[in-house]
Coordinates of C-alpha atoms in Angstrom, one line a residue:
M1 CA 26.5 33.1 9.0
V2 CA 23.0 34.3 9.8
G3 CA 21.7 37.9 9.1
I4 CA 20.6 39.9 12.0
G5 CA 18.3 42.4 10.1
G6 CA 18.7 45.7 8.3
A7 CA 21.8 46.8 10.5
A8 CA 23.9 44.0 8.6
E9 CA 23.0 44.5 5.0
S10 CA 26.2 42.9 3.9
T11 CA 25.7 39.9 5.9
D12 CA 24.3 36.6 4.3
M13 CA 21.4 34.9 5.4
V14 CA 21.0 31.1 5.7
L15 CA 17.5 30.1 4.8
N16 CA 16.1 26.8 5.3
I17 CA 13.3 25.5 3.0
G18 CA 11.8 22.2 4.5
P19 CA 12.0 19.6 5.4
Q20 CA 8.3 20.3 6.1
H21 CA 7.2 23.2 3.8
P22 CA 4.3 23.6 1.6
S23 CA 6.8 24.7 -1.3
T24 CA 8.7 21.6 -1.2
H25 CA 8.0 18.0 -3.0
G26 CA 7.8 15.9 -0.1
V27 CA 10.3 15.8 2.6
L28 CA 13.2 17.6 0.9
R29 CA 15.3 20.4 2.7
L30 CA 17.0 23.1 0.6
K31 CA 19.8 25.1 2.7
L32 CA 20.0 28.4 0.7
V33 CA 22.7 31.3 1.6
L34 CA 20.9 34.6 0.4
D35 CA 22.3 38.0 -0.4
G36 CA 19.3 39.9 -0.1
E37 CA 16.8 38.4 -2.4
R38 CA 19.0 36.7 -4.6
I39 CA 20.6 33.1 -3.8
R40 CA 24.2 32.7 -3.6
R41 CA 24.7 29.1 -2.6
A42 CA 22.2 26.1 -2.6
E43 CA 22.4 22.7 -1.1
P44 CA 19.7 20.0 -1.2
V45 CA 19.8 18.0 2.0
I46 CA 18.2 14.5 1.4
G47 CA 17.7 11.5 3.3
Y48 CA 14.5 12.1 5.3
M49 CA 12.6 9.4 3.5
H50 CA 15.4 6.8 3.2
R51 CA 14.0 3.2 3.7
G52 CA 17.2 1.3 3.1
A53 CA 15.8 -0.4 0.0
E54 CA 19.1 -1.7 -1.6
K55 CA 19.7 -3.5 1.8
L56 CA 16.5 -5.0 2.0
F57 CA 17.0 -6.2 -1.7
E58 CA 19.6 -8.7 -0.1
A59 CA 17.0 -10.1 2.3
R60 CA 14.2 -10.9 -0.4
D61 CA 14.2 -13.3 -3.1
Y62 CA 13.9 -12.5 -6.6
R63 CA 10.1 -12.6 -6.5
Q64 CA 9.8 -10.2 -3.4
I65 CA 12.2 -7.5 -4.5
I66 CA 9.8 -6.4 -7.1
M67 CA 7.4 -5.1 -4.6
L68 CA 10.4 -3.2 -3.1
A69 CA 11.5 -1.8 -6.3
N70 CA 7.8 -0.9 -7.3
R71 CA 7.8 2.0 -4.7
H72 CA 10.5 4.5 -4.6
D73 CA 9.1 6.6 -7.3
W74 CA 5.5 6.1 -6.7
L75 CA 4.4 7.8 -9.7
S76 CA 6.3 5.2 -12.0
A77 CA 5.7 2.0 -10.3
F78 CA 5.3 -0.3 -13.2
S79 CA 8.5 0.9 -15.0
N80 CA 10.2 0.6 -11.5
E81 CA 9.3 -3.1 -11.7
L82 CA 10.2 -3.6 -15.0
G83 CA 14.0 -2.5 -14.6
V84 CA 14.4 -5.1 -11.8
V85 CA 12.7 -8.1 -13.9
L86 CA 14.8 -7.2 -16.9
A87 CA 17.9 -7.5 -14.7
V88 CA 17.3 -10.7 -13.4
E89 CA 16.0 -12.1 -16.9
R90 CA 19.1 -11.0 -18.3
M91 CA 21.0 -13.0 -15.5
L92 CA 19.0 -16.0 -16.4
G93 CA 19.3 -15.6 -20.1
M94 CA 15.4 -15.7 -20.2
E95 CA 13.4 -15.0 -23.3
V96 CA 10.1 -13.4 -22.7
P97 CA 6.9 -14.3 -24.8
A98 CA 6.1 -11.7 -27.4
R99 CA 2.7 -10.9 -25.8
A100 CA 4.6 -10.2 -22.5
V101 CA 7.0 -7.9 -24.3
W102 CA 4.1 -5.8 -26.2
T103 CA 2.0 -5.7 -23.0
R104 CA 4.8 -4.4 -20.8
T105 CA 5.7 -1.7 -23.4
L106 CA 2.2 -0.7 -23.5
L107 CA 1.8 -0.6 -19.7
A108 CA 5.0 1.4 -19.6
E109 CA 3.9 4.0 -21.6
L110 CA 0.7 4.2 -19.9
N111 CA 2.4 4.5 -16.7
R112 CA 4.5 7.5 -18.2
V113 CA 1.3 9.3 -19.3
L114 CA 0.1 8.8 -15.6
N115 CA 3.4 10.2 -14.4
H116 CA 3.5 13.1 -16.7
L117 CA -0.1 14.1 -15.9
M118 CA 0.7 14.5 -12.2
F119 CA 3.3 17.1 -13.0
L120 CA 1.5 18.8 -15.7
G121 CA -1.1 19.5 -13.0
S122 CA 0.8 20.3 -10.1
Y123 CA 3.7 22.3 -11.6
P124 CA 1.0 25.2 -12.8
L125 CA -0.6 24.7 -9.2
E126 CA 2.8 25.6 -7.5
L127 CA 2.8 28.8 -9.7
G128 CA -0.6 29.5 -8.6
G129 CA -2.9 28.2 -11.3
I130 CA -5.2 25.9 -9.5
T131 CA -7.5 24.5 -12.4
P132 CA -5.0 22.4 -14.5
V133 CA -4.6 20.1 -11.5
F134 CA -8.3 19.1 -11.5
Y135 CA -8.1 18.2 -15.2
A136 CA -4.9 16.3 -14.6
F137 CA -6.5 13.9 -12.2
R138 CA -9.6 13.5 -14.3
E139 CA -7.4 12.1 -17.1
R140 CA -5.4 10.2 -14.3
E141 CA -8.5 8.5 -13.5
V142 CA -9.5 7.4 -16.8
L143 CA -6.2 5.7 -17.3
Q144 CA -6.0 4.4 -13.7
N145 CA -9.2 2.7 -14.1
V146 CA -7.8 0.4 -17.0
M147 CA -4.4 0.1 -15.1
E148 CA -6.4 -1.0 -12.2
E149 CA -8.6 -3.6 -14.1
V150 CA -5.6 -5.2 -15.5
S151 CA -3.4 -5.6 -12.5
G152 CA -5.5 -5.0 -9.4
G153 CA -3.6 -2.1 -8.0
R154 CA -4.1 1.8 -8.4
M155 CA -0.7 2.7 -7.9
H156 CA 1.5 -0.4 -6.9
Y157 CA 0.7 -2.4 -9.7
M158 CA 2.8 -5.6 -8.9
F159 CA 2.0 -6.9 -12.1
N160 CA 5.6 -7.7 -13.5
R161 CA 7.1 -11.2 -12.9
V162 CA 10.5 -12.5 -14.0
G163 CA 9.5 -14.1 -17.2
G164 CA 6.8 -12.0 -18.1
L165 CA 3.6 -10.9 -16.4
K166 CA 1.3 -12.2 -13.7
E167 CA -1.7 -13.0 -15.8
D168 CA -3.1 -12.3 -19.3
L169 CA -5.2 -9.3 -20.2
P170 CA -8.8 -9.6 -19.3
A171 CA -11.4 -9.9 -22.1
G172 CA -12.3 -6.9 -23.7
W173 CA -9.6 -4.9 -22.0
A174 CA -7.8 -3.8 -25.2
T175 CA -11.0 -2.1 -26.3
R176 CA -11.6 -0.4 -23.0
A177 CA -7.7 1.0 -22.9
R178 CA -8.0 2.1 -26.6
A179 CA -11.1 4.2 -25.5
A180 CA -9.2 5.5 -22.4
V181 CA -6.2 6.7 -24.5
A182 CA -8.5 8.2 -27.0
A183 CA -10.3 10.2 -24.5
V184 CA -7.2 11.3 -22.7
R185 CA -5.8 12.6 -26.1
S186 CA -9.1 14.4 -26.9
R187 CA -8.6 16.5 -23.9
M188 CA -5.0 17.3 -23.7
D189 CA -5.5 20.6 -25.4
V190 CA -6.4 21.7 -21.8
F191 CA -2.6 21.8 -21.1
D192 CA -1.7 22.9 -24.6
D193 CA -3.9 26.1 -24.4
L194 CA -4.8 26.6 -20.8
V195 CA -1.4 26.4 -19.5
L196 CA 1.2 27.1 -22.2
G197 CA -1.1 29.7 -23.4
N198 CA -1.0 31.7 -20.3
E199 CA 0.9 34.5 -20.1
I200 CA 1.4 34.6 -16.5
F201 CA 2.7 31.1 -16.5
R202 CA 5.1 31.9 -19.5
G203 CA 6.3 34.8 -17.6
R204 CA 7.1 32.9 -14.5
T205 CA 8.9 30.2 -16.6
R206 CA 10.6 31.8 -19.9
G207 CA 14.2 32.4 -19.2
V208 CA 14.2 30.9 -15.6
G209 CA 16.5 28.4 -14.3
E210 CA 18.2 27.8 -17.2
L211 CA 20.3 24.5 -17.0
A212 CA 23.2 24.2 -19.4
P213 CA 24.0 21.1 -21.3
E214 CA 27.8 20.8 -19.6
T215 CA 25.8 20.7 -16.3
V216 CA 23.6 17.9 -17.5
H217 CA 26.5 15.7 -18.4
A218 CA 28.3 16.8 -15.2
Y219 CA 25.6 15.7 -12.8
G220 CA 24.0 12.7 -14.9
V221 CA 20.9 14.5 -15.3
S222 CA 18.5 12.7 -17.4
G223 CA 14.9 12.4 -18.9
P224 CA 12.8 15.1 -20.1
I225 CA 14.9 17.8 -17.9
A226 CA 18.2 16.8 -19.9
R227 CA 16.3 16.8 -23.2
A228 CA 15.0 20.4 -22.5
S229 CA 18.6 21.7 -22.3
G230 CA 19.4 20.1 -25.7
V231 CA 20.8 16.6 -24.7
D232 CA 19.3 14.3 -27.1
F233 CA 19.5 11.0 -25.7
D234 CA 16.5 8.4 -24.9
L235 CA 17.3 4.9 -24.2
R236 CA 14.2 3.6 -25.8
R237 CA 15.8 4.9 -29.3
D238 CA 19.4 4.9 -28.3
E239 CA 19.5 1.2 -26.8
P240 CA 16.2 -0.2 -27.5
Y241 CA 14.5 -2.7 -24.9
L242 CA 11.2 -4.4 -24.9
A243 CA 9.6 -3.6 -28.2
Y244 CA 11.0 0.0 -28.8
G245 CA 13.3 -1.3 -31.4
E246 CA 10.2 -1.9 -33.7
L247 CA 8.3 1.5 -32.7
A248 CA 11.1 3.8 -34.2
D249 CA 8.5 5.0 -36.5
T250 CA 6.1 6.1 -33.6
L251 CA 8.7 7.3 -31.1
K252 CA 9.6 10.8 -30.8
V253 CA 12.4 11.9 -28.8
V254 CA 11.3 15.6 -27.7
T255 CA 14.1 18.0 -27.1
R256 CA 14.4 21.8 -26.5
R257 CA 17.4 24.3 -26.6
E258 CA 16.5 26.7 -24.1
G259 CA 17.2 24.7 -21.0
D260 CA 14.7 26.8 -18.9
C261 CA 11.5 26.1 -16.8
L262 CA 9.1 26.5 -20.0
A263 CA 11.0 24.1 -22.0
R264 CA 11.2 21.4 -19.4
F265 CA 7.4 21.6 -19.1
E266 CA 6.9 21.8 -22.9
C267 CA 9.2 18.4 -23.2
L268 CA 7.1 16.8 -20.5
L269 CA 3.9 17.9 -22.5
E270 CA 5.0 17.0 -25.8
Q271 CA 6.4 13.5 -24.6
T272 CA 2.8 12.9 -22.9
H273 CA 1.3 13.1 -26.5
N274 CA 3.9 10.8 -27.8
A275 CA 3.4 8.3 -25.2
L276 CA -0.4 8.1 -26.1
D277 CA 0.6 7.5 -29.7
L278 CA 3.0 4.7 -28.6
A279 CA 0.3 2.9 -26.3
D280 CA -2.0 2.9 -29.7
A281 CA 0.7 1.5 -31.7
C282 CA 1.2 -1.2 -29.0
L283 CA -2.5 -2.0 -28.9
D284 CA -2.5 -2.4 -32.7
R285 CA 0.4 -4.9 -32.6
L286 CA -1.2 -6.8 -29.5
A287 CA -4.4 -7.2 -31.8
E288 CA -2.4 -8.9 -34.7
L289 CA -0.5 -11.2 -32.6
P290 CA -1.6 -14.9 -32.1
P291 CA -2.7 -16.3 -28.8
G292 CA 0.1 -17.4 -26.6
P293 CA 1.6 -17.3 -23.2
I294 CA 2.1 -14.0 -21.2
N295 CA 5.1 -15.4 -19.0
Q296 CA 7.5 -18.4 -18.6
R297 CA 7.1 -21.3 -16.1
L298 CA 9.3 -20.8 -13.1
P299 CA 10.9 -23.2 -10.8
K300 CA 9.3 -22.9 -7.1
V301 CA 12.8 -21.5 -6.0
L302 CA 14.4 -19.0 -8.3
K303 CA 18.2 -18.7 -8.2
A304 CA 20.0 -16.5 -10.7
P305 CA 23.7 -17.9 -11.9
E306 CA 26.6 -16.4 -10.1
G307 CA 27.7 -13.2 -11.8
H308 CA 26.6 -9.6 -12.3
T309 CA 24.7 -7.4 -14.9
Y310 CA 23.6 -4.0 -15.2
A311 CA 20.0 -3.2 -16.8
W312 CA 18.6 0.4 -17.5
T313 CA 15.4 1.8 -18.5
E314 CA 14.1 5.0 -19.7
N315 CA 11.8 5.7 -16.7
P316 CA 9.1 8.7 -17.0
L317 CA 11.6 11.0 -15.0
G318 CA 14.9 9.8 -16.3
I319 CA 17.4 6.9 -16.6
N320 CA 17.1 4.1 -13.9
G321 CA 19.7 1.7 -13.6
Y322 CA 19.9 -1.7 -11.7
Y323 CA 23.4 -3.4 -10.9
L324 CA 22.6 -6.9 -10.0
V325 CA 25.3 -9.0 -8.3
S326 CA 24.3 -12.8 -7.7
K327 CA 26.3 -15.5 -5.7
G328 CA 24.0 -18.2 -7.1
D329 CA 21.5 -17.8 -4.3
K330 CA 17.7 -17.1 -4.2
T331 CA 18.3 -13.5 -3.1
P332 CA 20.6 -11.0 -4.8
Y333 CA 24.0 -10.5 -3.4
R334 CA 23.7 -6.7 -4.3
L335 CA 21.3 -4.6 -6.1
K336 CA 22.3 -1.0 -6.7
L337 CA 19.6 1.1 -7.9
R338 CA 20.4 4.3 -9.8
S339 CA 17.3 6.6 -9.7
A340 CA 16.8 9.2 -12.0
S341 CA 15.6 12.0 -9.3
Y342 CA 19.0 11.4 -7.4
N343 CA 20.9 12.6 -10.1
N344 CA 18.5 15.3 -11.2
I345 CA 18.1 16.9 -8.0
Q346 CA 21.9 17.4 -7.6
A347 CA 21.9 20.0 -10.3
L348 CA 20.1 22.3 -8.1
T349 CA 23.5 23.2 -6.7
E350 CA 24.5 24.8 -10.1
L351 CA 20.9 25.8 -11.1
L352 CA 19.8 28.0 -8.0
P353 CA 22.7 30.2 -7.3
G354 CA 22.2 33.7 -8.8
T355 CA 18.4 33.4 -9.1
L356 CA 15.8 34.9 -7.1
V357 CA 14.1 33.4 -4.0
A358 CA 10.8 34.3 -5.8
D359 CA 11.9 31.9 -8.8
M360 CA 12.9 29.3 -6.4
V361 CA 9.8 27.3 -6.2
A362 CA 9.3 27.7 -10.1
I363 CA 12.8 26.1 -10.7
L364 CA 12.2 23.4 -8.1
G365 CA 8.8 22.5 -9.6
S366 CA 10.4 22.3 -13.0
M367 CA 13.0 19.5 -11.9
F368 CA 9.9 16.9 -11.9
F369 CA 11.3 14.7 -9.2
V370 CA 9.9 12.5 -6.4
V371 CA 11.6 12.5 -3.0
G372 CA 11.2 8.8 -2.6
D373 CA 13.2 8.4 -5.8
I374 CA 16.2 10.4 -4.3
D375 CA 16.1 8.7 -1.1
K376 CA 15.4 5.1 -1.8

């Protein structure tokens, strides 16, 4: 039913937010049913960016699918690549050199910081605070410079390979990376003080959009959003992969109990601090490792043996899963991608009803999603 003005006060109004609207994260549509200024029902309508990546996986070999998986969450490109190569390596029973394991862990944490900085800057912007986004992009540039130097790419790194990494680190890169991490850490007080210390920001986010732990479990919500609701789960600690099992003393799983917009932002910010600490720990370990290979030599045509496997990683936005089925060919028979944002955004159907339209943007922004990660 569509309202017809003040003469029909008891009539619900259906309001479309998006798919092209300045208050949406990319091409997302929200279908809201309103009772005055309060949301009664909410339905996320997705698919406007669907590229059919899972079908394209079936027509590309195991080297080429890395490029496709790289792009769905364009803020977490390195982590996206990582899940694919881990799945293929598990199928092959391949052991990756130690230098590659620690370098992958380092770059994954730098990529986590890059992802989080974008949301730490853009979320206050959506609530009317323009300054933090300038600081966020300054810090991102510092880290992107070292990521670009090592991989050749600024956003889509294409640095992972089955069996390791594309090539070894450039001479002197570790020193420059350590300086970049220190520079970013020294300026993180901008978000600690300028954003979290802002009365208006806290007023717009505290007690708004509270997500219950039961809803988190029901919808498969993961990442900082789930941990902000008290769900203490992080694959890096609970099912360690790469070198995370040896970083238990440095790794801190950040949680909150409130489950509101403010708690989600606090989790993201504190997790960024911890990712910088993890990056330093990886650089320390890399300095101790003896010289050695960074990858495994592969045959000209790479074929995974017949069978299936499932690999999952703690991506910056939550859990990413890769279900790989092989018939023994050089292309996957099936590669199913479970992306974090796809599950996280479904919780809006429970989160938005009962809230005010004025709080919708605050809630939407605090879900920290990428539309390409939803649509795939």
